[in-house]
Amino acid sequence: MSLAGKTYTGLKLEVDGHTAIVTLNNPPAHTWTRDSLSALRDLVRDLDAQRDVYALVIVGDGEKFFSAGADLKQFADGDKALAREAARRFGEAFETLSAFRGVSIAAINGYAMGGGLECALACDLRIAEEHAQMALPEASVGLLPCAGGTQNLARLVGEGWAKRMVLLGERVDAATAQRIGLVEEVVPKGEGRAKAIAWAKQVEKQSPTSVAASKRLIQSTRSQTHVASLVAEREAFVDLFDSQDQREGVAAFLEKRAPVWKNA
């Protein structure tokens, strides 16, 4: 399928080689709406169908906000049905993002609050610009993180720091985020997007078939036992021998040339 001419509410898409760059674009703070969450879900599904897209970069438009999360106005009247629908759409969007077959990289270029940080947590890797601020402040307004925040944050930074951020509402800066493992890299202001694209270019050197299989295995440690995951790892290794990319990768190495991946 082609992405030409398709539009996604609250998102801007560009494709640079094998990298899709998604810019969050709902000014002023790039808050999530039900429509933009559905759009992110659909966009990631569309990218999964594009076999020549190997990496996905997500960044906020401008230099102040990555995303400030959900628009709280939608919860002002205490409508439980609306809350259930919003929670479902958050879950669908970010779980689809987490399951993206390629490598997803969040370039946190400013404030990442609530559902904004949860979007970054659903990505494989996170880069923060030095002025970025990150928090899950939902409990301060009588809510809680419902888009993977309590689960994904604890897996990344451990239970103690997850409780500091969720239960105490503690905000962290970029340096602290890197120290506790919330982000993998800190860069100067304005350089997050370029760094994320540079990482995406590194992904292009890897077999996309191997990357997809390896990502599934790494993420399986969240739910499977160690023994089961070891068995799955060996089986996935053998399954790669059914792929064109495995034959191309070995042949290219032996012939001392760069491989040409087919994602097949």
Tab-separated table of N, CA and C in Angstrom, residues 193-258:
chain	number	residue	atom	x	y	z
A	193	ARG	N	15.834	15.456	17.252
A	193	ARG	CA	15.336	14.874	16.003
A	193	ARG	C	16.480	14.320	15.163
A	194	ALA	N	17.537	15.122	15.019
A	194	ALA	CA	18.673	14.685	14.206
A	194	ALA	C	19.343	13.455	14.803
A	195	LYS	N	19.465	13.417	16.128
A	195	LYS	CA	20.078	12.250	16.773
A	195	LYS	C	19.213	11.015	16.573
A	196	ALA	N	17.902	11.167	16.694
A	196	ALA	CA	16.998	10.030	16.497
A	196	ALA	C	17.087	9.509	15.068
A	197	ILE	N	17.172	10.413	14.114
A	197	ILE	CA	17.304	9.984	12.714
A	197	ILE	C	18.643	9.287	12.496
A	198	ALA	N	19.690	9.772	13.157
A	198	ALA	CA	21.002	9.106	13.051
A	198	ALA	C	20.924	7.684	13.589
A	199	TRP	N	20.224	7.493	14.704
A	199	TRP	CA	20.030	6.135	15.230
A	199	TRP	C	19.239	5.297	14.235
A	200	ALA	N	18.209	5.896	13.634
A	200	ALA	CA	17.408	5.172	12.649
A	200	ALA	C	18.268	4.725	11.467
A	201	LYS	N	19.234	5.547	11.078
A	201	LYS	CA	20.137	5.173	9.992
A	201	LYS	C	21.009	3.972	10.396
A	202	GLN	N	21.335	3.867	11.697
A	202	GLN	CA	22.053	2.678	12.166
A	202	GLN	C	21.176	1.434	12.030
A	203	VAL	N	19.873	1.601	12.282
A	203	VAL	CA	18.938	0.481	12.137
A	203	VAL	C	18.968	-0.052	10.718
A	204	GLU	N	19.110	0.850	9.741
A	204	GLU	CA	19.076	0.447	8.335
A	204	GLU	C	20.194	-0.525	7.984
A	205	LYS	N	21.274	-0.520	8.761
A	205	LYS	CA	22.386	-1.433	8.506
A	205	LYS	C	22.089	-2.853	8.992
A	206	GLN	N	21.087	-2.978	9.846
A	206	GLN	CA	20.721	-4.275	10.411
A	206	GLN	C	19.676	-4.954	9.528
A	207	SER	N	19.672	-6.266	9.539
A	207	SER	CA	18.612	-6.978	8.824
A	207	SER	C	17.273	-6.675	9.481
A	208	PRO	N	16.299	-6.118	8.735
A	208	PRO	CA	15.000	-5.832	9.339
A	208	PRO	C	14.279	-7.090	9.815
A	209	THR	N	14.560	-8.209	9.180
A	209	THR	CA	13.969	-9.480	9.628
A	209	THR	C	14.539	-9.876	10.978
A	210	SER	N	15.842	-9.727	11.130
A	210	SER	CA	16.483	-10.039	12.412
A	210	SER	C	16.039	-9.070	13.499
A	211	VAL	N	15.924	-7.787	13.148
A	211	VAL	CA	15.504	-6.784	14.124
A	211	VAL	C	14.104	-7.090	14.650
A	212	ALA	N	13.185	-7.396	13.752
A	212	ALA	CA	11.807	-7.672	14.176
A	212	ALA	C	11.755	-8.879	15.105
A	213	ALA	N	12.483	-9.938	14.755
A	213	ALA	CA	12.487	-11.145	15.589
A	213	ALA	C	13.152	-10.870	16.929
A	214	SER	N	14.258	-10.140	16.914
A	214	SER	CA	14.963	-9.836	18.161
A	214	SER	C	14.120	-8.961	19.076
A	215	LYS	N	13.420	-7.991	18.493
A	215	LYS	CA	12.572	-7.108	19.299
A	215	LYS	C	11.472	-7.911	19.993
A	216	ARG	N	10.851	-8.826	19.258
A	216	ARG	CA	9.807	-9.660	19.873
A	216	ARG	C	10.377	-10.458	21.044
A	217	LEU	N	11.565	-10.990	20.870
A	217	LEU	CA	12.181	-11.793	21.930
A	217	LEU	C	12.526	-10.945	23.146
A	218	ILE	N	13.093	-9.772	22.930
A	218	ILE	CA	13.429	-8.901	24.055
A	218	ILE	C	12.177	-8.535	24.833
A	219	GLN	N	11.120	-8.188	24.106
A	219	GLN	CA	9.881	-7.783	24.786
A	219	GLN	C	9.151	-8.960	25.416
A	220	SER	N	9.444	-10.178	24.966
A	220	SER	CA	8.794	-11.345	25.567
A	220	SER	C	9.251	-11.584	26.993
A	221	THR	N	10.394	-10.996	27.374
A	221	THR	CA	10.857	-11.163	28.755
A	221	THR	C	9.907	-10.497	29.748
A	222	ARG	N	9.003	-9.646	29.255
A	222	ARG	CA	8.030	-8.999	30.133
A	222	ARG	C	6.977	-9.975	30.635
A	223	SER	N	6.732	-11.033	29.876
A	223	SER	CA	5.614	-11.919	30.229
A	223	SER	C	5.995	-13.400	30.276
A	224	GLN	N	6.990	-13.829	29.506
A	224	GLN	CA	7.349	-15.238	29.470
A	224	GLN	C	8.409	-15.566	30.515
A	225	THR	N	8.484	-16.830	30.859
A	225	THR	CA	9.548	-17.269	31.761
A	225	THR	C	10.883	-17.261	31.024
A	226	HIS	N	11.950	-17.244	31.780
A	226	HIS	CA	13.291	-17.245	31.191
A	226	HIS	C	13.496	-18.502	30.339
A	227	VAL	N	13.069	-19.646	30.839
A	227	VAL	CA	13.259	-20.904	30.118
A	227	VAL	C	12.487	-20.888	28.798
A	228	ALA	N	11.237	-20.424	28.838
A	228	ALA	CA	10.429	-20.375	27.617
A	228	ALA	C	11.034	-19.420	26.597
A	229	SER	N	11.557	-18.292	27.061
A	229	SER	CA	12.146	-17.321	26.148
A	229	SER	C	13.433	-17.847	25.514
A	230	LEU	N	14.209	-18.640	26.259
A	230	LEU	CA	15.412	-19.237	25.698
A	230	LEU	C	15.060	-20.209	24.573
A	231	VAL	N	14.016	-20.986	24.773
A	231	VAL	CA	13.555	-21.907	23.719
A	231	VAL	C	13.101	-21.118	22.501
A	232	ALA	N	12.326	-20.065	22.726
A	232	ALA	CA	11.829	-19.239	21.626
A	232	ALA	C	12.973	-18.577	20.878
A	233	GLU	N	14.013	-18.187	21.604
A	233	GLU	CA	15.179	-17.555	20.985
A	233	GLU	C	15.843	-18.504	19.991
A	234	ARG	N	16.039	-19.750	20.400
A	234	ARG	CA	16.674	-20.729	19.508
A	234	ARG	C	15.802	-21.006	18.289
A	235	GLU	N	14.495	-21.117	18.494
A	235	GLU	CA	13.591	-21.379	17.376
A	235	GLU	C	13.582	-20.210	16.393
A	236	ALA	N	13.609	-18.977	16.933
A	236	ALA	CA	13.612	-17.796	16.070
A	236	ALA	C	14.892	-17.731	15.242
A	237	PHE	N	16.010	-18.140	15.840
A	237	PHE	CA	17.275	-18.186	15.114
A	237	PHE	C	17.169	-19.118	13.912
A	238	VAL	N	16.625	-20.302	14.138
A	238	VAL	CA	16.484	-21.274	13.050
A	238	VAL	C	15.499	-20.762	12.002
A	239	ASP	N	14.415	-20.115	12.439
A	239	ASP	CA	13.411	-19.614	11.499
A	239	ASP	C	13.978	-18.575	10.542
A	240	LEU	N	15.009	-17.855	10.968
A	240	LEU	CA	15.612	-16.855	10.085
A	240	LEU	C	16.188	-17.492	8.822
A	241	PHE	N	16.487	-18.789	8.868
A	241	PHE	CA	17.051	-19.458	7.703
A	241	PHE	C	16.027	-19.649	6.585
A	242	ASP	N	14.758	-19.289	6.869
A	242	ASP	CA	13.741	-19.263	5.821
A	242	ASP	C	13.694	-17.910	5.117
A	243	SER	N	14.485	-16.955	5.579
A	243	SER	CA	14.388	-15.590	5.057
A	243	SER	C	15.450	-15.295	4.008
A	244	GLN	N	15.089	-14.388	3.084
A	244	GLN	CA	16.066	-13.910	2.105
A	244	GLN	C	17.167	-13.111	2.791
A	245	ASP	N	16.782	-12.371	3.844
A	245	ASP	CA	17.757	-11.513	4.510
A	245	ASP	C	18.887	-12.308	5.157
A	246	GLN	N	18.576	-13.494	5.660
A	246	GLN	CA	19.643	-14.313	6.258
A	246	GLN	C	20.651	-14.719	5.194
A	247	ARG	N	20.162	-15.150	4.052
A	247	ARG	CA	21.068	-15.570	2.973
A	247	ARG	C	21.870	-14.380	2.456
A	248	GLU	N	21.207	-13.233	2.325
A	248	GLU	CA	21.886	-12.032	1.847
A	248	GLU	C	22.929	-11.554	2.845
A	249	GLY	N	22.610	-11.586	4.133
A	249	GLY	CA	23.536	-11.102	5.147
A	249	GLY	C	24.820	-11.907	5.184
A	250	VAL	N	24.710	-13.216	5.170
A	250	VAL	CA	25.899	-14.070	5.198
A	250	VAL	C	26.688	-13.932	3.901
A	251	ALA	N	25.970	-13.909	2.774
A	251	ALA	CA	26.653	-13.772	1.483
A	251	ALA	C	27.412	-12.451	1.399
A	252	ALA	N	26.782	-11.367	1.859
A	252	ALA	CA	27.430	-10.056	1.805
A	252	ALA	C	28.683	-10.029	2.670
A	253	PHE	N	28.614	-10.645	3.839
A	253	PHE	CA	29.787	-10.692	4.721
A	253	PHE	C	30.932	-11.448	4.044
A	254	LEU	N	30.625	-12.590	3.471
A	254	LEU	CA	31.671	-13.409	2.844
A	254	LEU	C	32.231	-12.742	1.592
A	255	GLU	N	31.367	-11.959	0.926
A	255	GLU	CA	31.809	-11.279	-0.300
A	255	GLU	C	32.365	-9.888	-0.024
A	256	LYS	N	32.440	-9.536	1.276
A	256	LYS	CA	33.002	-8.243	1.712
A	256	LYS	C	32.307	-7.055	1.042
A	257	ARG	N	30.988	-7.052	1.091
A	257	ARG	CA	30.196	-5.948	0.553
A	257	ARG	C	29.053	-5.627	1.524
A	258	ALA	N	28.412	-4.500	1.296
A	258	ALA	CA	27.273	-4.119	2.140
A	258	ALA	C	26.049	-4.931	1.719
